[in-house]
C-alpha cells in the first residue's frame, strides 16, 4: 500500500536493498524470506515478539536523491507481488519524469505531492456512502466550484489525481471532470496552475504514450494542446472523458438530444465509491453498447447481465457467454465472437422454469417461446433472483401485444415467403390497381390510407417459374433450400440462433423471396414494427396534405429514385415512396428528409410492404447509420473520416496519392450515404445491403477498401481527380451479380462513365470475399472508438464553417475585422452555451433549432448580454453599466422576443467602437430614447406617450416605427411563418433583399429628446467619465455642454409655444407652414456664445414666453400635423430644426419637469419666463390648458444641437474619437469564460467591467 512520505534517517539498518534506481530503493526486511543469518534471525524474533500494532511490513519502497542523506518511505507491502506492482508503477510513470527536474528539492516535493494524491484517490474510493454522493465527493465538488467559480448547476462527475505538463515540467494536481468542463488545479512550490476547458471546445482527445511523456491523455482545443499523465487508472479516466466530450458534441449537433441525455435517471440503490452522475453515465454507456450489439429499440434499458452457458442443439454444445436482461428482451452473446448470438423478446416467451440441477448441468433455466423453441441456460450464479426479474418484466409486458403478434415469429419452413411475417392487422388492404393510390399530387392519397402490403418487386416482376431461368434459377432454388435447412436447425424469426453459419449464408446472398424478412430481423426493425401496430398508418394519415420544406424536397426527388426500375415508373411505386418518406419526415422533423434517403427507401420498398420499409428506414436513420441523414450529414462525414484513417493505415501509398488528388471526400459520401446503391448496378449493390443489415457499417468500410485496393495501380498513375473518379466509376459499373434472377436493370451511372474498352467484369461475391479476407480485422468496438475521434473533428470543423458563414453575413460597414468578428462570435456562442449548462429558467435561449440559418441558431437573453456588455464595452459606467446594457439590449431586440442574435449583438458593439464622433454620439443618443429607455427610468416620458397615442393622428408614429420597426416586421413575419410550417428559402431571400434596400438612417431621422431623457443622458456621461485619466476636464466640459443645451431647450420651448398658438386662431394647417418659417427669428450657429443664442427669442412676444410652460392640449397636437407636413422636415439649418416640433418622438413631451429653476442658471432669459409651471401662468396659458396641470411639457432638444455643443469641447471630442482595441477585452472575456481565476474570491463574469 502507498504511505504518506515520512523521513527515514538510517535506511539500511535491519533492511536489505533488493532493487534500486537513482530515485527509489526497494527493500526487504532482514529475517523475512530465505537466508538472513544471525542478524536476520534477531530481527525476525524482534518482529514476532513485538506487539502486532508495531509490526512492520516485510517490504518497503523509499524515495532518495543522490546528494541527500534523508530517505522517505513511499510504499510498503506484505508480499513481493504487492510491492513489485508499486515498484513497476513508479518506474513506468515517475522515473522518466523525475529526470527532467534540475533541483533535488523539486524532485522530492513532486514525489511527495504525487504519493499524497494517490493516497487521497484511494481513500476517496473507500468512503462509505450514506447519502447519494460520498462525503469526500461532496467536499471535492464544493472545492471545485469555489476554485473555478462554477455555479451550482455545474455537476462534478469525478476527480482524479494526475500531472499536467506545463512545458517540459509536470505539475502534480487534481483533474476535475464536470458535465460541461474539464478543470485542473495545482499549487506546487509556490506556483499555481488553474485550467478550465469546455468540452464543446475539445477538438481532439486521445490516449497515447510517447518518449517525452509516459502514458498520457492528450486534450486539444483550437488554441492549445494539453497533456495529462500519471493517472492511477488511466483507462477509466479516458473512458469518462470520452463520454463527456461525446455529450458535448451531441449538444453542438442537436441541443435537444443533449438535454434529453442530461436528464439522468435517479439511482435505485446508493453505491459506495462513485458519484451518482458517474454511475449513471456508466449505465448509459452499457445501455448504448447493449442496444447496438443486439440492434434493439432506442428506449431499451439494460437491467443486468450475468455469465452462463447456452445449450446449442445444432452442434450439441454448452457455449459459455453472457446473458443480458432488459425490460423487453433476454439476449445472449457467446465469449467467442461468432459462436452464437440470441435475442428472445419477452413478448414471445410462454414458459420460464428452473430445471433440476446436476453436476453436468448446474443451475439450469429453461425458456420456451410461442414458436415452440426451448432455450436451455446453465451455470447461472443467482438463478432465483434472475427468474424473479424475468417474471417481473413478463408481468409488465402488455397482453394485447402478446396476443396480437402471435403469428409474428411462427414462421413455416415450407413457405419462406415474406408474408410469413404478416403486417399487423391494422394495415389496410392493398390497392387493386396501380393507379388507385394517387391520382393528383396535391391530395396525397385517397380517403382510406392505401399501403402496399407486399414488396413492389412481387407486384412488378412477373417471373416465370424457376425452372425456366436455367442455371440462375437452380442457384436461387439452392439458396432457398439452404436457408430452409438453416431455419430448421437454428430456428426462424427473432429467436433464431445467429452463428458463423448465418453469416456464411448471408455472404452467399439472400434469396429474393427471403430478403425482406431477413432484413427486418437482422436490423431489429421487426421488433419496433410489432410493438407499434398501426403507428405507420396513423403517421400517414397525420402527415397527409401537410406542407413543409421536407415535403417539397421529397416531391422534387420522387422521380429521381431508381427511375430505371419499372416499380418506380408508375404512380403505385411513386405514391408508396412518397408516403414512406413523408411519414418519416413527420416522425422525425430533426432529420426531415435528406437526399439519398429516396434511393435507399425505394430499394426497401422493393422487398417489403410500406410499413416494413418505413421501420427499416427508422432502423437505418436512427440506429445503424447515426446522424447520416441530418441536414449536415455528420454521420457520413464521420465514417468518411474513418475510411481516410483506415486507408492511411492499410494502404499508405495509395492514401498519400488520394489525399493529393482530393478524391476520398468526393467518392466516399455517395458510397456511404446510399450504401453503394447509387454507384453500382442494383443487383450487385443489394448483396452489399444484405451484408450491411447483418454486420453493420463494417461491411461498407471493408468493400470501400477492397475497391481502392483492386484499383491501386491505376489510381497511382492518375494525374487529377477527374481521372481517378473515372477509374473508380468504371470499376463499380462493372461489378456484376451473375446469380441474380431479376432481369438486368440499366444502370444510369454506367452511361456517364464511357470508355473504349470497358474493364473486366467483377463478380460481387468475389469482391465481398476479398473484402472479408483482407480487411475483416475491423471490429465494431474499434469502429466506435474511431467514430468518436472523427466526430470531434467533423463537428468542430462544421462549427468553424458555421462561424465563417455567420461572419460573412455581417455587413462590411460594421467596422470590425474578420478576426475580431470571429473572436466575438466565439465569446457570444460560449455565452449562449452557458445558458444550456446552467440556465434552468432561460428556456427561450435554450431551445436552439439546428435547422435555422446559422445566424439565428445562437441567441442570448438580457442577463447574458449584460455580462458580455460589461466586459466588452468601451463605455464603462461603473455601477451604471448594467442600466446602460439593459437599454442597449432593448434597442437591439427589434422583434421584442427578449433574445438577440449575433448580428444584432455586433451592430450594438460596433456603434460603440467604430465610426466617427457623430456615429458614437448617435448610438449613445438612441440609448436614451424609447424603446431603450423604459418607463421606470423616465415616468414622465411614459405619460407623454399615453397622451399623444390616444388623440393624435396615426401618422405621427410613422417615423419612429420606420426607424425601429423595419427589422422587427421581417422577423415577426419570419416567426409567424415558422409557427405553421418550416420557412421557405425564398422567404429568406426576400428578407435579405429588404435588408439590402433599407436606407441608411440620417441624423435628421432621429427623434427629439425631452428633458427627462436628456438628464438620463447627462447621468450616463458623468458615470462614463468617472474612471478616465482626464476625469476633471471631462466633468468640466460636460457641465458646460449640459448647461448650454438646457438653455437651448428653453429657447426651443418658446418656438414650440408660438407655433402651437397660431392654429388655434383659425389658421389652416397647410398654409401655416410657411407662416411659421417667416415668423421665426433665425438662431445663431451653435458654436457661437451661448448667451447670444438665448437673447433673440427672449425679445419675442410675451404670450409666446408665458405659454411655453403650459399644457396646450389639442392646439399643440395640431401643430404636430403642421410640422409633419411642412416646416423643417427636409431643411438643414439649426433654426428650422429648433422650430421643428416633437413629431419624431412620441415621448418627447413631458407632463412634469424635473429641472428646477435654480439648476438652469439661465440669467439671460427675461424675468417673466417661467421654467417650472406654477401659479405664475398667464391667462392665455390658463385658457389654452386642457388638462388643468401647470407643468413644463415643451422642453426638447435635437441630436444636431447635442452634436454641435459637444464639438465645442475638444476634450469631449478626443474622448469619443479615441480608438479602443476590442481584442484585449475579448481576451479578458475568454479568460473569464475558460480560464477562471483560481483565487477563492472569484468574481463572476458579470462583475468585470
PDB file of N, CA, C and O in Angstrom, residues 876-902:
ATOM      1  N   UNK A 876     -17.448  52.041 -20.049  1.00  0.00           N
ATOM      2  CA  UNK A 876     -17.674  51.520 -18.698  1.00  0.00           C
ATOM      3  C   UNK A 876     -18.254  52.621 -17.836  1.00  0.00           C
ATOM      4  O   UNK A 876     -17.709  53.726 -17.778  1.00  0.00           O
ATOM      5  N   UNK A 877     -19.361  52.346 -17.193  1.00  0.00           N
ATOM      6  CA  UNK A 877     -20.043  53.371 -16.394  1.00  0.00           C
ATOM      7  C   UNK A 877     -20.168  52.958 -14.936  1.00  0.00           C
ATOM      8  O   UNK A 877     -21.134  53.329 -14.261  1.00  0.00           O
ATOM      9  N   UNK A 878     -19.252  52.134 -14.460  1.00  0.00           N
ATOM     10  CA  UNK A 878     -19.297  51.708 -13.063  1.00  0.00           C
ATOM     11  C   UNK A 878     -20.599  50.999 -12.758  1.00  0.00           C
ATOM     12  O   UNK A 878     -21.032  50.121 -13.493  1.00  0.00           O
ATOM     13  N   UNK A 879     -21.246  51.418 -11.672  1.00  0.00           N
ATOM     14  CA  UNK A 879     -22.486  50.751 -11.256  1.00  0.00           C
ATOM     15  C   UNK A 879     -23.638  51.027 -12.230  1.00  0.00           C
ATOM     16  O   UNK A 879     -24.668  50.372 -12.203  1.00  0.00           O
ATOM     17  N   UNK A 880     -23.445  52.020 -13.106  1.00  0.00           N
ATOM     18  CA  UNK A 880     -24.479  52.381 -14.076  1.00  0.00           C
ATOM     19  C   UNK A 880     -24.420  51.479 -15.318  1.00  0.00           C
ATOM     20  O   UNK A 880     -25.341  51.485 -16.141  1.00  0.00           O
ATOM     21  N   UNK A 881     -23.343  50.673 -15.445  1.00  0.00           N
ATOM     22  CA  UNK A 881     -23.149  49.842 -16.652  1.00  0.00           C
ATOM     23  C   UNK A 881     -24.332  48.891 -16.922  1.00  0.00           C
ATOM     24  O   UNK A 881     -24.800  48.811 -18.052  1.00  0.00           O
ATOM     25  N   UNK A 882     -24.824  48.138 -15.909  1.00  0.00           N
ATOM     26  CA  UNK A 882     -25.960  47.236 -16.195  1.00  0.00           C
ATOM     27  C   UNK A 882     -27.184  47.965 -16.734  1.00  0.00           C
ATOM     28  O   UNK A 882     -27.909  47.440 -17.573  1.00  0.00           O
ATOM     29  N   UNK A 883     -27.417  49.221 -16.268  1.00  0.00           N
ATOM     30  CA  UNK A 883     -28.564  50.003 -16.745  1.00  0.00           C
ATOM     31  C   UNK A 883     -28.380  50.303 -18.229  1.00  0.00           C
ATOM     32  O   UNK A 883     -29.288  50.134 -19.046  1.00  0.00           O
ATOM     33  N   UNK A 884     -27.152  50.727 -18.589  1.00  0.00           N
ATOM     34  CA  UNK A 884     -26.847  51.045 -19.981  1.00  0.00           C
ATOM     35  C   UNK A 884     -26.952  49.782 -20.848  1.00  0.00           C
ATOM     36  O   UNK A 884     -27.468  49.824 -21.973  1.00  0.00           O
ATOM     37  N   UNK A 885     -26.501  48.648 -20.284  1.00  0.00           N
ATOM     38  CA  UNK A 885     -26.577  47.370 -21.016  1.00  0.00           C
ATOM     39  C   UNK A 885     -28.032  47.004 -21.289  1.00  0.00           C
ATOM     40  O   UNK A 885     -28.381  46.553 -22.383  1.00  0.00           O
ATOM     41  N   UNK A 886     -28.884  47.207 -20.291  1.00  0.00           N
ATOM     42  CA  UNK A 886     -30.312  46.913 -20.454  1.00  0.00           C
ATOM     43  C   UNK A 886     -30.917  47.751 -21.569  1.00  0.00           C
ATOM     44  O   UNK A 886     -31.723  47.263 -22.377  1.00  0.00           O
ATOM     45  N   UNK A 887     -30.518  49.032 -21.628  1.00  0.00           N
ATOM     46  CA  UNK A 887     -31.045  49.910 -22.688  1.00  0.00           C
ATOM     47  C   UNK A 887     -30.557  49.456 -24.060  1.00  0.00           C
ATOM     48  O   UNK A 887     -31.313  49.439 -25.026  1.00  0.00           O
ATOM     49  N   UNK A 888     -29.280  49.115 -24.135  1.00  0.00           N
ATOM     50  CA  UNK A 888     -28.719  48.655 -25.414  1.00  0.00           C
ATOM     51  C   UNK A 888     -29.456  47.395 -25.879  1.00  0.00           C
ATOM     52  O   UNK A 888     -29.764  47.247 -27.051  1.00  0.00           O
ATOM     53  N   UNK A 889     -29.730  46.496 -24.946  1.00  0.00           N
ATOM     54  CA  UNK A 889     -30.414  45.239 -25.295  1.00  0.00           C
ATOM     55  C   UNK A 889     -31.799  45.540 -25.864  1.00  0.00           C
ATOM     56  O   UNK A 889     -32.194  44.986 -26.882  1.00  0.00           O
ATOM     57  N   UNK A 890     -32.536  46.442 -25.212  1.00  0.00           N
ATOM     58  CA  UNK A 890     -33.892  46.766 -25.686  1.00  0.00           C
ATOM     59  C   UNK A 890     -33.847  47.420 -27.069  1.00  0.00           C
ATOM     60  O   UNK A 890     -34.716  47.207 -27.900  1.00  0.00           O
ATOM     61  N   UNK A 891     -32.809  48.207 -27.305  1.00  0.00           N
ATOM     62  CA  UNK A 891     -32.656  48.860 -28.608  1.00  0.00           C
ATOM     63  C   UNK A 891     -32.371  47.835 -29.701  1.00  0.00           C
ATOM     64  O   UNK A 891     -32.892  47.918 -30.811  1.00  0.00           O
ATOM     65  N   UNK A 892     -31.546  46.830 -29.373  1.00  0.00           N
ATOM     66  CA  UNK A 892     -31.156  45.826 -30.372  1.00  0.00           C
ATOM     67  C   UNK A 892     -32.251  44.780 -30.589  1.00  0.00           C
ATOM     68  O   UNK A 892     -32.354  44.195 -31.661  1.00  0.00           O
ATOM     69  N   UNK A 893     -33.051  44.519 -29.562  1.00  0.00           N
ATOM     70  CA  UNK A 893     -34.075  43.466 -29.641  1.00  0.00           C
ATOM     71  C   UNK A 893     -35.283  43.986 -30.414  1.00  0.00           C
ATOM     72  O   UNK A 893     -36.312  44.321 -29.849  1.00  0.00           O
ATOM     73  N   UNK A 894     -35.139  44.042 -31.740  1.00  0.00           N
ATOM     74  CA  UNK A 894     -36.174  44.683 -32.552  1.00  0.00           C
ATOM     75  C   UNK A 894     -37.471  43.879 -32.599  1.00  0.00           C
ATOM     76  O   UNK A 894     -38.537  44.443 -32.730  1.00  0.00           O
ATOM     77  N   UNK A 895     -37.376  42.555 -32.511  1.00  0.00           N
ATOM     78  CA  UNK A 895     -38.621  41.775 -32.604  1.00  0.00           C
ATOM     79  C   UNK A 895     -39.234  41.492 -31.235  1.00  0.00           C
ATOM     80  O   UNK A 895     -40.178  40.736 -31.120  1.00  0.00           O
ATOM     81  N   UNK A 896     -38.675  42.080 -30.209  1.00  0.00           N
ATOM     82  CA  UNK A 896     -39.246  42.024 -28.845  1.00  0.00           C
ATOM     83  C   UNK A 896     -39.471  40.599 -28.329  1.00  0.00           C
ATOM     84  O   UNK A 896     -40.439  40.318 -27.650  1.00  0.00           O
ATOM     85  N   UNK A 897     -38.547  39.674 -28.677  1.00  0.00           N
ATOM     86  CA  UNK A 897     -38.693  38.308 -28.142  1.00  0.00           C
ATOM     87  C   UNK A 897     -37.714  38.065 -26.995  1.00  0.00           C
ATOM     88  O   UNK A 897     -37.512  36.934 -26.571  1.00  0.00           O
ATOM     89  N   UNK A 898     -37.122  39.147 -26.503  1.00  0.00           N
ATOM     90  CA  UNK A 898     -36.175  39.089 -25.372  1.00  0.00           C
ATOM     91  C   UNK A 898     -34.938  38.258 -25.674  1.00  0.00           C
ATOM     92  O   UNK A 898     -34.303  37.733 -24.769  1.00  0.00           O
ATOM     93  N   UNK A 899     -34.601  38.121 -26.948  1.00  0.00           N
ATOM     94  CA  UNK A 899     -33.368  37.432 -27.360  1.00  0.00           C
ATOM     95  C   UNK A 899     -32.746  38.213 -28.511  1.00  0.00           C
ATOM     96  O   UNK A 899     -33.468  38.762 -29.334  1.00  0.00           O
ATOM     97  N   UNK A 900     -31.406  38.245 -28.552  1.00  0.00           N
ATOM     98  CA  UNK A 900     -30.766  38.880 -29.711  1.00  0.00           C
ATOM     99  C   UNK A 900     -29.793  37.902 -30.346  1.00  0.00           C
ATOM    100  O   UNK A 900     -29.191  37.070 -29.663  1.00  0.00           O
ATOM    101  N   UNK A 901     -29.656  37.994 -31.683  1.00  0.00           N
ATOM    102  CA  UNK A 901     -28.713  37.117 -32.372  1.00  0.00           C
ATOM    103  C   UNK A 901     -27.358  37.806 -32.523  1.00  0.00           C
ATOM    104  O   UNK A 901     -27.178  38.951 -32.100  1.00  0.00           O
ATOM    105  N   UNK A 902     -26.432  37.119 -33.157  1.00  0.00           N
ATOM    106  CA  UNK A 902     -25.062  37.630 -33.227  1.00  0.00           C
ATOM    107  C   UNK A 902     -24.982  38.920 -34.044  1.00  0.00           C
ATOM    108  O   UNK A 902     -24.249  39.845 -33.688  1.00  0.00           O
TER     109      UNK A 902
END
